[in-house]
């Protein structure tokens, strides 16, 4: 026998009398090498209470058997033990403290383990890593879980490495001073953290075997984080923090994060949902054991608006849903997409609530797609359904595969439940769809068949194309709905059965560089726009549309518009593509994002019904998308000849990330800034782990017109995107921002929420000179549901975006004026940037034309103008807001020509501005004084 000492505390006790000390300690980390295998076991903290029912050995090594309560009833006590080993087999010996009268079952049954029972001793062997439930006398409330792990590779050593921050057992602040360290190492023993452990980008957290760390874990806007080891994260004393604003907490919470790896650890007694990636990507969860949930609403793994998530080799026993895939702005604050999610090689057990494998109920998003459940053992389903899809909102749930699923024990009434309906959790008024769901090689083992049902909502929101391949129930191959007790309610079509397995092809994939989010697609028909008077959008069914529908607005006239609002997961610069439905009733439109034109006006008029996506996607330009609320607008600018109307057919917007330049953000914590407030009003600092600095401010304003004003120091003169993260609560009012005594700007903030929550608002662009500025939040009213008018603020941020795109303004679409008696006309021309340009029939020196345009963000701009040159053109002097800019421009050319002129740089405030061209003369060869302008461009 060989001992490998890997803990510093144990090395300090190394003496010739080691074996005597070992007996005093009881358990320690050591490796036992036999001819067959290397076995690694770990110490247990002295404060841990061993499970009273079981003693366990692996070969000759004793394992400590931990104890945890299970189910809502306090009577259930599950024992669990773990070890690592190399190549097997190894022999497991379990001794009970009670008589074995009704046999032993070891699950999952697919492991093929039949134990030998002699008196109170159970013996069996394992050859490969496996997670097992050992159930004696049919008592599954007091079972034994055994976790046989592979031996760790590349684990950090407890050897004083310079890049590792070592933590001895004890109570620690959650505000870790990482310094230059990249790894946080919890040594064996009990660690109590005061608050949630928030892990920043590029950091690792390692739990040595025998470490029990009492905390919650979170990442916010983080990349490249790893949490791993053989220790336990214990939520018994963790705070109940309502991350989602609706009395739901979470144990592990990954928010807008990417490349997150969690591996090897045990989660015990979760204070909420076990693990929740929200608006995150490239999350890998491997060999995690989640046990000990005892109270209601304790889901296992909830994947919310996230992509490229892999869950592999987990063991989950929880009170509620074992796994649930969602798309919900109520939870994430976004309308993102959950896709490319794979759950495989895992064991599920749900208890008193929920379902074993759920997609739903919150599906307030456009799509849930490319979901794979593969090689899953569902050893106990004690509530809800074994497999369920509950579409409670407007999402299209499609392309879901259940492959090689084994169901062992079903104590509820339903096998499969698939429905589209309104539920308690519903947020959308529109219903969604369910389609292309495949069940392949499903083995429902119990002899008693539980019923299943499928239900659509109406003909446009149906359940369609459900395929069963090689479904076995109670040993019988199922070839019909009646044979499996499947009730097909209205609006369910194309349910097919085959006795043969299917050939499974991988989902179409999108490979992205590390850290770069996947394209976002916003479906037109799923938006609820705010339109000009008399205009509204309806959803129109069409099989050729991206999700079988598109949005249609029957505008009445030029200058009508529709505003759409949405949030995005990741801020940055995106290429914007439009999918549109063409017909002979369509108009010409200008697309704007956050008040700035994106590209030129475009026409979707056609003599036939067609989709731009069928002939290649239509790129309209580049836009900066905010993580907070975004506004995009379609404005009618006219109609082409032959069109009978101004209608818009809007299928989707596709945003492809560019991120060619970094974003610089200045962050101002509200609790750290000088402030003043309405006389008699007091600012207090609240503490909360979900606040950015674990703190936020609250001002007890009590009526409209009252305010709080923060002093913000700006280090350099630039144009900034202004944002504020607010603390919502039941007593919050509505309020707006003004800067340096200027007009109120941005969205009105409604801070009312039934419980504490956070939301970031984009409040506009501002050109700010270096120095101190005042940011005032003034109460404008309150939500009827609010109990007060208070203001809650977490932080203010100023974001400078080098990649903010230039704004292209088509002159023919702008408000225009001219000197008396002169007419501004639009001339169509294939050489013009938008297919047309503007002319004015000026006839002498001193006459002019003037165009008005709107600037969404204040700042320094380079103003450019594209002009049409011709034999009858004038010489003009440009002016901006009454002041000349640049030099005169000679527009004469012997034949038609197009030329862009850089007029100069001018500081423009947010708002309306005017460009005037004044005739100062003409070229000797010119026959007239006409001015012709194609477009303006504002370059930040």
GROMACS .gro file of N, CA and C in nm, residues 396 418 420 433-439 453-468 481 486-497:
model
  117
  396UNK      N    1  -4.120   2.948  -3.108
  396UNK     CA    2  -4.132   2.829  -3.192
  396UNK      C    3  -4.029   2.730  -3.139
  418UNK      N    4  -4.707   1.734  -2.395
  418UNK     CA    5  -4.663   1.835  -2.491
  418UNK      C    6  -4.782   1.926  -2.520
  420UNK      N    7  -4.935   2.357  -2.598
  420UNK     CA    8  -4.926   2.501  -2.619
  420UNK      C    9  -5.048   2.562  -2.550
  433UNK      N   10  -4.542   2.769  -3.120
  433UNK     CA   11  -4.559   2.644  -3.193
  433UNK      C   12  -4.460   2.540  -3.142
  434UNK      N   13  -4.488   2.414  -3.174
  434UNK     CA   14  -4.398   2.303  -3.143
  434UNK      C   15  -4.390   2.217  -3.268
  435UNK      N   16  -4.268   2.188  -3.316
  435UNK     CA   17  -4.257   2.105  -3.437
  435UNK      C   18  -4.123   2.035  -3.442
  436UNK      N   19  -4.119   1.930  -3.522
  436UNK     CA   20  -3.996   1.854  -3.549
  436UNK      C   21  -3.933   1.801  -3.419
  437UNK      N   22  -4.010   1.721  -3.349
  437UNK     CA   23  -3.963   1.659  -3.225
  437UNK      C   24  -3.944   1.510  -3.253
  438UNK      N   25  -3.825   1.459  -3.223
  438UNK     CA   26  -3.792   1.319  -3.255
  438UNK      C   27  -3.760   1.242  -3.129
  439UNK      N   28  -3.824   1.125  -3.115
  439UNK     CA   29  -3.796   1.031  -3.006
  439UNK      C   30  -3.734   0.907  -3.071
  453UNK      N   31  -5.005   1.291  -2.352
  453UNK     CA   32  -5.097   1.374  -2.429
  453UNK      C   33  -5.021   1.482  -2.504
  454UNK      N   34  -5.081   1.526  -2.617
  454UNK     CA   35  -5.029   1.637  -2.695
  454UNK      C   36  -5.145   1.729  -2.729
  455UNK      N   37  -5.120   1.860  -2.719
  455UNK     CA   38  -5.228   1.956  -2.741
  455UNK      C   39  -5.173   2.083  -2.804
  456UNK      N   40  -5.234   2.124  -2.917
  456UNK     CA   41  -5.202   2.253  -2.976
  456UNK      C   42  -5.294   2.360  -2.923
  457UNK      N   43  -5.282   2.480  -2.979
  457UNK     CA   44  -5.365   2.591  -2.932
  457UNK      C   45  -5.472   2.629  -3.035
  458UNK      N   46  -5.430   2.646  -3.160
  458UNK     CA   47  -5.524   2.668  -3.270
  458UNK      C   48  -5.452   2.629  -3.398
  459UNK      N   49  -5.515   2.654  -3.512
  459UNK     CA   50  -5.456   2.607  -3.638
  459UNK      C   51  -5.323   2.674  -3.668
  460UNK      N   52  -5.303   2.796  -3.620
  460UNK     CA   53  -5.178   2.867  -3.645
  460UNK      C   54  -5.073   2.838  -3.539
  461UNK      N   55  -5.113   2.779  -3.429
  461UNK     CA   56  -5.021   2.752  -3.318
  461UNK      C   57  -5.041   2.606  -3.278
  462UNK      N   58  -4.977   2.519  -3.357
  462UNK     CA   59  -5.006   2.377  -3.344
  462UNK      C   60  -4.882   2.297  -3.306
  463UNK      N   61  -4.905   2.170  -3.280
  463UNK     CA   62  -4.800   2.072  -3.255
  463UNK      C   63  -4.791   1.986  -3.381
  464UNK      N   64  -4.673   1.980  -3.441
  464UNK     CA   65  -4.664   1.918  -3.573
  464UNK      C   66  -4.533   1.840  -3.588
  465UNK      N   67  -4.544   1.730  -3.663
  465UNK     CA   68  -4.428   1.650  -3.703
  465UNK      C   69  -4.354   1.592  -3.581
  466UNK      N   70  -4.422   1.505  -3.512
  466UNK     CA   71  -4.367   1.436  -3.396
  466UNK      C   72  -4.340   1.291  -3.437
  467UNK      N   73  -4.217   1.247  -3.422
  467UNK     CA   74  -4.178   1.116  -3.474
  467UNK      C   75  -4.123   1.027  -3.363
  468UNK      N   76  -4.174   0.904  -3.359
  468UNK     CA   77  -4.127   0.803  -3.265
  468UNK      C   78  -4.057   0.691  -3.343
  481UNK      N   79  -5.045   0.554  -3.156
  481UNK     CA   80  -5.075   0.640  -3.041
  481UNK      C   81  -5.156   0.565  -2.936
  486UNK      N   82  -5.153   0.747  -2.583
  486UNK     CA   83  -5.128   0.886  -2.620
  486UNK      C   84  -5.256   0.950  -2.666
  487UNK      N   85  -5.301   1.053  -2.596
  487UNK     CA   86  -5.420   1.128  -2.633
  487UNK      C   87  -5.379   1.245  -2.720
  488UNK      N   88  -5.433   1.250  -2.843
  488UNK     CA   89  -5.404   1.358  -2.935
  488UNK      C   90  -5.522   1.455  -2.934
  489UNK      N   91  -5.502   1.566  -2.867
  489UNK     CA   92  -5.606   1.668  -2.858
  489UNK      C   93  -5.602   1.756  -2.984
  490UNK      N   94  -5.693   1.854  -2.997
  490UNK     CA   95  -5.696   1.932  -3.122
  490UNK      C   96  -5.564   2.003  -3.153
  491UNK      N   97  -5.546   2.025  -3.283
  491UNK     CA   98  -5.434   2.100  -3.339
  491UNK      C   99  -5.300   2.027  -3.320
  492UNK      N  100  -5.304   1.895  -3.334
  492UNK     CA  101  -5.184   1.813  -3.335
  492UNK      C  102  -5.184   1.736  -3.467
  493UNK      N  103  -5.076   1.748  -3.544
  493UNK     CA  104  -5.072   1.686  -3.676
  493UNK      C  105  -4.940   1.610  -3.696
  494UNK      N  106  -4.948   1.511  -3.782
  494UNK     CA  107  -4.829   1.437  -3.827
  494UNK      C  108  -4.753   1.373  -3.711
  495UNK      N  109  -4.820   1.286  -3.637
  495UNK     CA  110  -4.754   1.205  -3.534
  495UNK      C  111  -4.728   1.068  -3.597
  496UNK      N  112  -4.600   1.033  -3.609
  496UNK     CA  113  -4.561   0.915  -3.685
  496UNK      C  114  -4.485   0.816  -3.598
  497UNK      N  115  -4.499   0.686  -3.630
  497UNK     CA  116  -4.433   0.580  -3.555
  497UNK      C  117  -4.356   0.489  -3.650
   0.00000   0.00000   0.00000
